[in-house]
């Protein structure tokens, strides 16, 4: 194992004392151990910091702890944690999940097989098993239970929503250099990372659940596209979800438009759309081939307003 295999883990915490020991235990049991965990806390009022400081990984010098005063929220706290990852590859980590032992090794291998010596921005991600509070299985596969797509890899796939949970991601330094500075007004960090990887690099999927993704009442976002699947007809879901989805999509595309002013792109068809240069027929063509990750009626409504 060389220094080039170092993985920096960005772990954002807030009142995570109930589950964070199990998450740290699962990192301790990874087959790949050339790691440094950057724990950024957003003003926890429970025992989160005490649990972290008492863990063996902290005693071994594999955890760097950055307490905060609070008020950042999940996106900005993760942005802070990612900024702390100054060397190697970057993996994102939620405070309440559980990683299978091969997670880091398999995702690292996937990135390295595509990154062309580190010059190419690459994002690798895996499937997830959805579990309850005591890690009992609810769904063996996130992507088979969800309306999200594991095949999402092009910019148009991320216009309406994100498909890739941050906790399933591992990416290289070339991609980190592109995603920073992360815009203030995007909904979540993982959506931005996925969009930039799709636009300027390579996205690759490992078809294996490498995370036990815990569902509980305190999830910041929860497993997208699962719990509401088949609960509402398209028309009601569209009416209820359209304003918020439209707002988040608009903010993402506005940030991407600014990004494209500073970076070259081979996605000329997509650029015409976000610049407002595409006609209805062109937008429809792009929408039809996109994996939107939302119900059809809602996706059509968002694309119509792009």
mmCIF file of C-alpha atoms in Angstrom:
data_model
loop_
_atom_site.group_PDB
_atom_site.id
_atom_site.type_symbol
_atom_site.label_atom_id
_atom_site.label_comp_id
_atom_site.label_asym_id
_atom_site.label_seq_id
_atom_site.Cartn_x
_atom_site.Cartn_y
_atom_site.Cartn_z
ATOM 1 C CA UNK A 1 0.000 0.000 0.000
ATOM 2 C CA UNK A 2 1.357 3.397 -0.988
ATOM 3 C CA UNK A 3 0.602 6.996 -0.134
ATOM 4 C CA UNK A 4 -1.281 7.192 -3.410
ATOM 5 C CA UNK A 5 -3.882 4.848 -1.887
ATOM 6 C CA UNK A 6 -4.718 7.173 1.012
ATOM 7 C CA UNK A 7 -8.453 7.745 1.444
ATOM 8 C CA UNK A 8 -9.660 10.817 3.293
ATOM 9 C CA UNK A 9 -13.104 10.240 4.803
ATOM 10 C CA UNK A 10 -15.389 13.260 5.191
ATOM 11 C CA UNK A 11 -17.732 12.581 8.118
ATOM 12 C CA UNK A 12 -20.253 15.283 9.039
ATOM 13 C CA UNK A 13 -21.868 14.903 12.463
ATOM 14 C CA UNK A 14 -24.716 16.437 14.413
ATOM 15 C CA UNK A 15 -26.263 14.782 17.475
ATOM 16 C CA UNK A 16 -25.152 11.399 16.190
ATOM 17 C CA UNK A 17 -24.165 9.810 19.473
ATOM 18 C CA UNK A 18 -26.690 6.989 19.195
ATOM 19 C CA UNK A 19 -25.218 5.439 16.042
ATOM 20 C CA UNK A 20 -21.779 6.876 15.356
ATOM 21 C CA UNK A 21 -19.838 4.226 17.282
ATOM 22 C CA UNK A 22 -21.232 1.535 14.975
ATOM 23 C CA UNK A 23 -20.241 3.570 11.943
ATOM 24 C CA UNK A 24 -16.716 4.084 13.264
ATOM 25 C CA UNK A 25 -16.512 0.378 14.127
ATOM 26 C CA UNK A 26 -17.369 -0.472 10.523
ATOM 27 C CA UNK A 27 -14.616 1.852 9.282
ATOM 28 C CA UNK A 28 -12.181 0.243 11.717
ATOM 29 C CA UNK A 29 -12.987 -3.133 10.124
ATOM 30 C CA UNK A 30 -12.390 -2.008 6.531
ATOM 31 C CA UNK A 31 -9.962 -4.153 4.553
ATOM 32 C CA UNK A 32 -8.385 -0.900 3.325
ATOM 33 C CA UNK A 33 -6.821 0.930 6.260
ATOM 34 C CA UNK A 34 -4.754 3.704 4.675
ATOM 35 C CA UNK A 35 -7.279 6.283 5.849
ATOM 36 C CA UNK A 36 -7.760 9.553 7.667
ATOM 37 C CA UNK A 37 -11.224 10.445 8.974
ATOM 38 C CA UNK A 38 -12.140 14.122 9.120
ATOM 39 C CA UNK A 39 -15.042 14.544 11.554
ATOM 40 C CA UNK A 40 -16.710 17.951 11.264
ATOM 41 C CA UNK A 41 -19.295 18.488 13.982
ATOM 42 C CA UNK A 42 -22.084 21.039 13.626
ATOM 43 C CA UNK A 43 -22.568 21.902 17.298
ATOM 44 C CA UNK A 44 -23.821 18.581 18.658
ATOM 45 C CA UNK A 45 -25.556 18.781 22.040
ATOM 46 C CA UNK A 46 -25.407 15.078 22.804
ATOM 47 C CA UNK A 47 -22.402 12.811 23.414
ATOM 48 C CA UNK A 48 -21.225 12.665 19.785
ATOM 49 C CA UNK A 49 -17.836 14.261 20.453
ATOM 50 C CA UNK A 50 -17.217 12.097 23.514
ATOM 51 C CA UNK A 51 -17.958 8.940 21.508
ATOM 52 C CA UNK A 52 -15.567 10.015 18.761
ATOM 53 C CA UNK A 53 -12.770 10.888 21.192
ATOM 54 C CA UNK A 54 -13.118 7.566 23.010
ATOM 55 C CA UNK A 55 -12.995 5.444 19.847
ATOM 56 C CA UNK A 56 -9.925 3.364 19.014
ATOM 57 C CA UNK A 57 -9.537 5.105 15.650
ATOM 58 C CA UNK A 58 -9.137 8.438 17.438
ATOM 59 C CA UNK A 59 -6.580 6.937 19.807
ATOM 60 C CA UNK A 60 -4.677 5.573 16.790
ATOM 61 C CA UNK A 61 -4.488 9.025 15.210
ATOM 62 C CA UNK A 62 -6.823 8.146 12.341
ATOM 63 C CA UNK A 63 -9.445 10.755 13.248
ATOM 64 C CA UNK A 64 -9.120 14.512 13.090
ATOM 65 C CA UNK A 65 -11.938 16.265 14.898
ATOM 66 C CA UNK A 66 -13.234 19.720 14.000
ATOM 67 C CA UNK A 67 -15.878 20.933 16.487
ATOM 68 C CA UNK A 68 -18.227 23.667 15.321
ATOM 69 C CA UNK A 69 -20.613 26.146 16.878
ATOM 70 C CA UNK A 70 -23.597 24.854 14.912
ATOM 71 C CA UNK A 71 -26.069 26.225 12.430
ATOM 72 C CA UNK A 72 -24.374 25.121 9.219
ATOM 73 C CA UNK A 73 -26.778 22.360 8.232
ATOM 74 C CA UNK A 74 -25.899 19.110 6.475
ATOM 75 C CA UNK A 75 -24.786 20.525 3.122
ATOM 76 C CA UNK A 76 -22.441 23.197 4.462
ATOM 77 C CA UNK A 77 -21.070 20.907 7.147
ATOM 78 C CA UNK A 78 -20.230 18.297 4.522
ATOM 79 C CA UNK A 79 -18.687 21.031 2.396
ATOM 80 C CA UNK A 80 -16.457 21.876 5.361
ATOM 81 C CA UNK A 81 -15.546 18.205 5.863
ATOM 82 C CA UNK A 82 -14.672 17.742 2.188
ATOM 83 C CA UNK A 83 -12.445 20.825 2.296
ATOM 84 C CA UNK A 84 -10.518 19.202 5.163
ATOM 85 C CA UNK A 85 -9.682 16.198 2.957
ATOM 86 C CA UNK A 86 -6.397 17.522 1.631
ATOM 87 C CA UNK A 87 -4.764 14.343 0.319
ATOM 88 C CA UNK A 88 -5.645 11.132 -1.453
ATOM 89 C CA UNK A 89 -9.088 10.013 -2.500
ATOM 90 C CA UNK A 90 -12.271 11.205 -0.818
ATOM 91 C CA UNK A 91 -15.107 9.110 0.599
ATOM 92 C CA UNK A 92 -18.217 10.656 2.131
ATOM 93 C CA UNK A 93 -19.605 9.179 5.322
ATOM 94 C CA UNK A 94 -22.889 9.590 7.184
ATOM 95 C CA UNK A 95 -22.852 9.299 10.965
ATOM 96 C CA UNK A 96 -25.552 6.649 11.206
ATOM 97 C CA UNK A 97 -24.768 4.017 8.554
ATOM 98 C CA UNK A 98 -22.660 0.862 8.542
ATOM 99 C CA UNK A 99 -20.073 -0.052 5.905
ATOM 100 C CA UNK A 100 -19.346 -3.615 4.788
ATOM 101 C CA UNK A 101 -15.623 -4.444 5.162
ATOM 102 C CA UNK A 102 -14.769 -4.264 1.439
ATOM 103 C CA UNK A 103 -16.448 -0.919 0.746
ATOM 104 C CA UNK A 104 -13.390 1.302 0.497
ATOM 105 C CA UNK A 105 -11.226 -1.267 -1.275
ATOM 106 C CA UNK A 106 -13.792 -1.986 -3.992
ATOM 107 C CA UNK A 107 -14.651 1.654 -4.649
ATOM 108 C CA UNK A 108 -10.978 2.636 -4.698
ATOM 109 C CA UNK A 109 -10.262 -0.080 -7.245
ATOM 110 C CA UNK A 110 -13.180 1.141 -9.364
ATOM 111 C CA UNK A 111 -11.914 4.727 -9.384
ATOM 112 C CA UNK A 112 -8.338 3.721 -10.145
ATOM 113 C CA UNK A 113 -9.434 1.561 -13.070
ATOM 114 C CA UNK A 114 -10.905 4.628 -14.811
ATOM 115 C CA UNK A 115 -8.847 7.639 -13.727
ATOM 116 C CA UNK A 116 -6.012 7.351 -16.277
ATOM 117 C CA UNK A 117 -3.245 7.929 -13.798
ATOM 118 C CA UNK A 118 -5.224 10.494 -11.835
ATOM 119 C CA UNK A 119 -5.801 12.964 -14.657
ATOM 120 C CA UNK A 120 -9.437 12.052 -15.238
ATOM 121 C CA UNK A 121 -12.091 13.105 -12.688
ATOM 122 C CA UNK A 122 -13.834 9.918 -11.519
ATOM 123 C CA UNK A 123 -16.698 9.205 -9.146
ATOM 124 C CA UNK A 124 -17.431 5.613 -8.112
ATOM 125 C CA UNK A 125 -20.493 4.580 -6.146
ATOM 126 C CA UNK A 126 -22.215 1.427 -4.979
ATOM 127 C CA UNK A 127 -25.634 0.062 -4.194
ATOM 128 C CA UNK A 128 -26.966 0.286 -0.637
ATOM 129 C CA UNK A 129 -28.995 -2.049 1.559
ATOM 130 C CA UNK A 130 -31.750 -0.150 3.367
ATOM 131 C CA UNK A 131 -31.996 -1.193 7.024
ATOM 132 C CA UNK A 132 -33.911 -0.192 10.144
ATOM 133 C CA UNK A 133 -32.533 1.275 13.356
ATOM 134 C CA UNK A 134 -31.010 -2.042 14.466
ATOM 135 C CA UNK A 135 -29.564 -2.833 11.009
ATOM 136 C CA UNK A 136 -32.269 -5.328 10.115
ATOM 137 C CA UNK A 137 -32.927 -5.355 6.339
ATOM 138 C CA UNK A 138 -35.840 -3.424 4.838
ATOM 139 C CA UNK A 139 -34.749 -3.487 1.196
ATOM 140 C CA UNK A 140 -31.727 -5.490 -0.015
ATOM 141 C CA UNK A 141 -31.081 -3.033 -2.852
ATOM 142 C CA UNK A 142 -31.676 0.719 -2.895
ATOM 143 C CA UNK A 143 -31.695 0.872 -6.681
ATOM 144 C CA UNK A 144 -34.092 -2.024 -7.140
ATOM 145 C CA UNK A 145 -36.518 -0.581 -4.596
ATOM 146 C CA UNK A 146 -36.179 3.025 -5.706
ATOM 147 C CA UNK A 147 -37.159 5.143 -8.687
ATOM 148 C CA UNK A 148 -33.547 6.331 -8.796
ATOM 149 C CA UNK A 149 -31.210 4.860 -11.425
ATOM 150 C CA UNK A 150 -27.803 3.266 -10.960
ATOM 151 C CA UNK A 151 -27.187 3.942 -14.678
ATOM 152 C CA UNK A 152 -27.280 7.732 -14.288
ATOM 153 C CA UNK A 153 -24.021 9.050 -15.716
ATOM 154 C CA UNK A 154 -24.817 11.986 -18.038
ATOM 155 C CA UNK A 155 -25.572 15.615 -17.065
ATOM 156 C CA UNK A 156 -29.181 15.394 -18.238
ATOM 157 C CA UNK A 157 -29.732 12.535 -15.773
ATOM 158 C CA UNK A 158 -29.230 14.992 -12.893
ATOM 159 C CA UNK A 159 -31.422 17.880 -14.069
ATOM 160 C CA UNK A 160 -34.488 16.916 -12.024
ATOM 161 C CA UNK A 161 -32.874 15.252 -9.012
ATOM 162 C CA UNK A 162 -29.861 13.355 -7.718
ATOM 163 C CA UNK A 163 -29.459 9.596 -8.046
ATOM 164 C CA UNK A 164 -26.353 8.966 -5.943
ATOM 165 C CA UNK A 165 -26.386 9.229 -2.133
ATOM 166 C CA UNK A 166 -23.215 10.842 -0.865
ATOM 167 C CA UNK A 167 -22.470 7.996 1.532
ATOM 168 C CA UNK A 168 -22.091 5.666 -1.471
ATOM 169 C CA UNK A 169 -19.480 7.888 -3.165
ATOM 170 C CA UNK A 170 -15.727 7.737 -3.497
ATOM 171 C CA UNK A 171 -13.941 10.124 -5.856
ATOM 172 C CA UNK A 172 -10.461 11.233 -6.799
ATOM 173 C CA UNK A 173 -8.571 14.474 -6.329
ATOM 174 C CA UNK A 174 -9.134 15.564 -9.924
ATOM 175 C CA UNK A 175 -12.877 15.661 -9.239
ATOM 176 C CA UNK A 176 -12.405 17.395 -5.877
ATOM 177 C CA UNK A 177 -10.553 20.205 -7.618
ATOM 178 C CA UNK A 178 -13.561 20.724 -9.903
ATOM 179 C CA UNK A 179 -16.337 20.637 -7.306
ATOM 180 C CA UNK A 180 -14.720 23.288 -5.130
ATOM 181 C CA UNK A 181 -15.656 25.925 -4.241
ATOM 182 C CA UNK A 182 -19.081 24.375 -3.741
ATOM 183 C CA UNK A 183 -21.963 26.818 -4.374
ATOM 184 C CA UNK A 184 -23.906 28.081 -1.356
ATOM 185 C CA UNK A 185 -27.378 27.780 -2.823
ATOM 186 C CA UNK A 186 -27.511 24.180 -4.049
ATOM 187 C CA UNK A 187 -29.720 21.746 -2.167
ATOM 188 C CA UNK A 188 -27.148 19.101 -1.256
ATOM 189 C CA UNK A 189 -23.444 18.485 -1.761
ATOM 190 C CA UNK A 190 -23.855 15.016 -3.272
ATOM 191 C CA UNK A 191 -26.078 16.286 -6.101
ATOM 192 C CA UNK A 192 -23.421 18.841 -7.044
ATOM 193 C CA UNK A 193 -20.637 16.239 -6.945
ATOM 194 C CA UNK A 194 -22.626 13.864 -9.152
ATOM 195 C CA UNK A 195 -23.528 16.607 -11.641
ATOM 196 C CA UNK A 196 -19.929 17.796 -12.017
ATOM 197 C CA UNK A 197 -18.684 14.216 -12.382
ATOM 198 C CA UNK A 198 -21.282 13.601 -15.097
ATOM 199 C CA UNK A 199 -20.399 16.849 -16.851
ATOM 200 C CA UNK A 200 -16.611 16.793 -16.631
ATOM 201 C CA UNK A 201 -15.532 13.263 -15.786
ATOM 202 C CA UNK A 202 -16.610 9.655 -15.376
ATOM 203 C CA UNK A 203 -19.214 8.002 -13.141
ATOM 204 C CA UNK A 204 -18.851 4.277 -12.490
ATOM 205 C CA UNK A 205 -21.152 1.942 -10.545
ATOM 206 C CA UNK A 206 -20.310 -1.072 -8.371
ATOM 207 C CA UNK A 207 -23.375 -3.328 -8.393
ATOM 208 C CA UNK A 208 -23.111 -4.476 -4.814
ATOM 209 C CA UNK A 209 -24.630 -3.095 -1.577
ATOM 210 C CA UNK A 210 -21.550 -1.851 0.273
ATOM 211 C CA UNK A 211 -23.459 0.199 2.851
ATOM 212 C CA UNK A 212 -26.200 -0.538 5.330
ATOM 213 C CA UNK A 213 -28.187 2.680 4.970
ATOM 214 C CA UNK A 214 -30.099 3.201 8.180
ATOM 215 C CA UNK A 215 -33.638 4.624 8.090
ATOM 216 C CA UNK A 216 -34.887 6.371 11.227
ATOM 217 C CA UNK A 217 -36.867 9.411 12.284
ATOM 218 C CA UNK A 218 -33.819 11.694 12.484
ATOM 219 C CA UNK A 219 -32.468 11.194 8.948
ATOM 220 C CA UNK A 220 -31.552 14.526 7.347
ATOM 221 C CA UNK A 221 -32.820 13.389 3.940
ATOM 222 C CA UNK A 222 -33.549 9.672 4.090
ATOM 223 C CA UNK A 223 -33.456 7.210 1.234
ATOM 224 C CA UNK A 224 -34.743 9.200 -1.754
ATOM 225 C CA UNK A 225 -37.384 7.719 -3.988
ATOM 226 C CA UNK A 226 -38.221 4.732 -1.789
ATOM 227 C CA UNK A 227 -40.675 5.563 0.977
ATOM 228 C CA UNK A 228 -43.027 7.461 -1.302
ATOM 229 C CA UNK A 229 -42.847 4.931 -4.130
ATOM 230 C CA UNK A 230 -46.386 3.986 -5.259
ATOM 231 C CA UNK A 231 -47.970 5.876 -2.355
ATOM 232 C CA UNK A 232 -49.455 8.693 -4.460
ATOM 233 C CA UNK A 233 -50.724 8.941 -8.039
ATOM 234 C CA UNK A 234 -48.572 10.947 -10.427
ATOM 235 C CA UNK A 235 -50.888 13.934 -10.560
ATOM 236 C CA UNK A 236 -51.029 14.477 -6.780
ATOM 237 C CA UNK A 237 -47.300 13.893 -6.381
ATOM 238 C CA UNK A 238 -46.553 16.408 -9.120
ATOM 239 C CA UNK A 239 -48.755 19.094 -7.575
ATOM 240 C CA UNK A 240 -47.250 18.598 -4.138
ATOM 241 C CA UNK A 241 -43.615 18.276 -5.195
ATOM 242 C CA UNK A 242 -43.345 20.624 -8.163
ATOM 243 C CA UNK A 243 -42.546 23.952 -6.413
ATOM 244 C CA UNK A 244 -39.714 22.553 -4.294
ATOM 245 C CA UNK A 245 -38.324 20.306 -7.023
ATOM 246 C CA UNK A 246 -38.424 23.154 -9.530
ATOM 247 C CA UNK A 247 -36.612 25.464 -7.094
ATOM 248 C CA UNK A 248 -33.834 22.965 -6.403
ATOM 249 C CA UNK A 249 -33.413 22.115 -10.089
ATOM 250 C CA UNK A 250 -33.225 25.791 -11.022
ATOM 251 C CA UNK A 251 -30.540 26.465 -8.396
ATOM 252 C CA UNK A 252 -28.517 23.477 -9.582
ATOM 253 C CA UNK A 253 -28.663 24.494 -13.233
ATOM 254 C CA UNK A 254 -27.828 28.113 -12.410
ATOM 255 C CA UNK A 255 -24.730 26.968 -10.523
ATOM 256 C CA UNK A 256 -23.807 24.622 -13.363
ATOM 257 C CA UNK A 257 -24.217 27.392 -15.932
ATOM 258 C CA UNK A 258 -21.685 29.458 -13.987
ATOM 259 C CA UNK A 259 -19.381 26.417 -13.777
ATOM 260 C CA UNK A 260 -19.564 25.929 -17.553
ATOM 261 C CA UNK A 261 -18.403 29.487 -18.127
ATOM 262 C CA UNK A 262 -15.081 28.493 -16.581
ATOM 263 C CA UNK A 263 -14.712 24.898 -17.792
ATOM 264 C CA UNK A 264 -14.886 23.322 -21.226
ATOM 265 C CA UNK A 265 -17.561 20.761 -21.996
ATOM 266 C CA UNK A 266 -18.169 18.092 -24.620
ATOM 267 C CA UNK A 267 -21.892 18.019 -23.799
ATOM 268 C CA UNK A 268 -22.960 20.560 -26.418
ATOM 269 C CA UNK A 269 -26.600 19.444 -26.540
ATOM 270 C CA UNK A 270 -26.943 19.798 -22.795
ATOM 271 C CA UNK A 271 -25.205 23.177 -22.767
ATOM 272 C CA UNK A 272 -27.703 24.522 -25.281
ATOM 273 C CA UNK A 273 -30.491 23.626 -22.859
ATOM 274 C CA UNK A 274 -29.054 25.245 -19.733
ATOM 275 C CA UNK A 275 -28.118 28.356 -21.714
ATOM 276 C CA UNK A 276 -31.696 28.718 -22.926
ATOM 277 C CA UNK A 277 -30.679 28.181 -26.548
ATOM 278 C CA UNK A 278 -32.602 24.947 -27.162
ATOM 279 C CA UNK A 279 -36.047 24.691 -28.691
ATOM 280 C CA UNK A 280 -38.883 22.512 -27.442
ATOM 281 C CA UNK A 281 -38.046 19.609 -29.736
ATOM 282 C CA UNK A 282 -34.432 19.601 -28.608
ATOM 283 C CA UNK A 283 -35.401 19.646 -24.921
ATOM 284 C CA UNK A 284 -37.888 16.830 -25.450
ATOM 285 C CA UNK A 285 -35.220 14.717 -27.112
ATOM 286 C CA UNK A 286 -32.847 15.232 -24.199
ATOM 287 C CA UNK A 287 -35.589 14.612 -21.636
ATOM 288 C CA UNK A 288 -36.591 11.308 -23.242
ATOM 289 C CA UNK A 289 -33.113 9.886 -22.959
ATOM 290 C CA UNK A 290 -32.546 11.212 -19.432
ATOM 291 C CA UNK A 291 -32.884 9.073 -16.324
ATOM 292 C CA UNK A 292 -34.785 11.587 -14.249
ATOM 293 C CA UNK A 293 -35.201 9.781 -10.937
ATOM 294 C CA UNK A 294 -38.688 11.174 -10.357
ATOM 295 C CA UNK A 295 -42.213 10.380 -11.499
ATOM 296 C CA UNK A 296 -42.807 10.989 -15.203
ATOM 297 C CA UNK A 297 -45.289 13.838 -14.873
ATOM 298 C CA UNK A 298 -43.107 15.728 -12.405
ATOM 299 C CA UNK A 299 -40.030 15.221 -14.573
ATOM 300 C CA UNK A 300 -41.840 16.519 -17.657
ATOM 301 C CA UNK A 301 -43.002 19.594 -15.747
ATOM 302 C CA UNK A 302 -39.457 20.379 -14.604
ATOM 303 C CA UNK A 303 -37.978 19.901 -18.066
ATOM 304 C CA UNK A 304 -40.666 22.114 -19.601
ATOM 305 C CA UNK A 305 -39.512 25.000 -17.398
ATOM 306 C CA UNK A 306 -35.763 24.494 -17.936
#
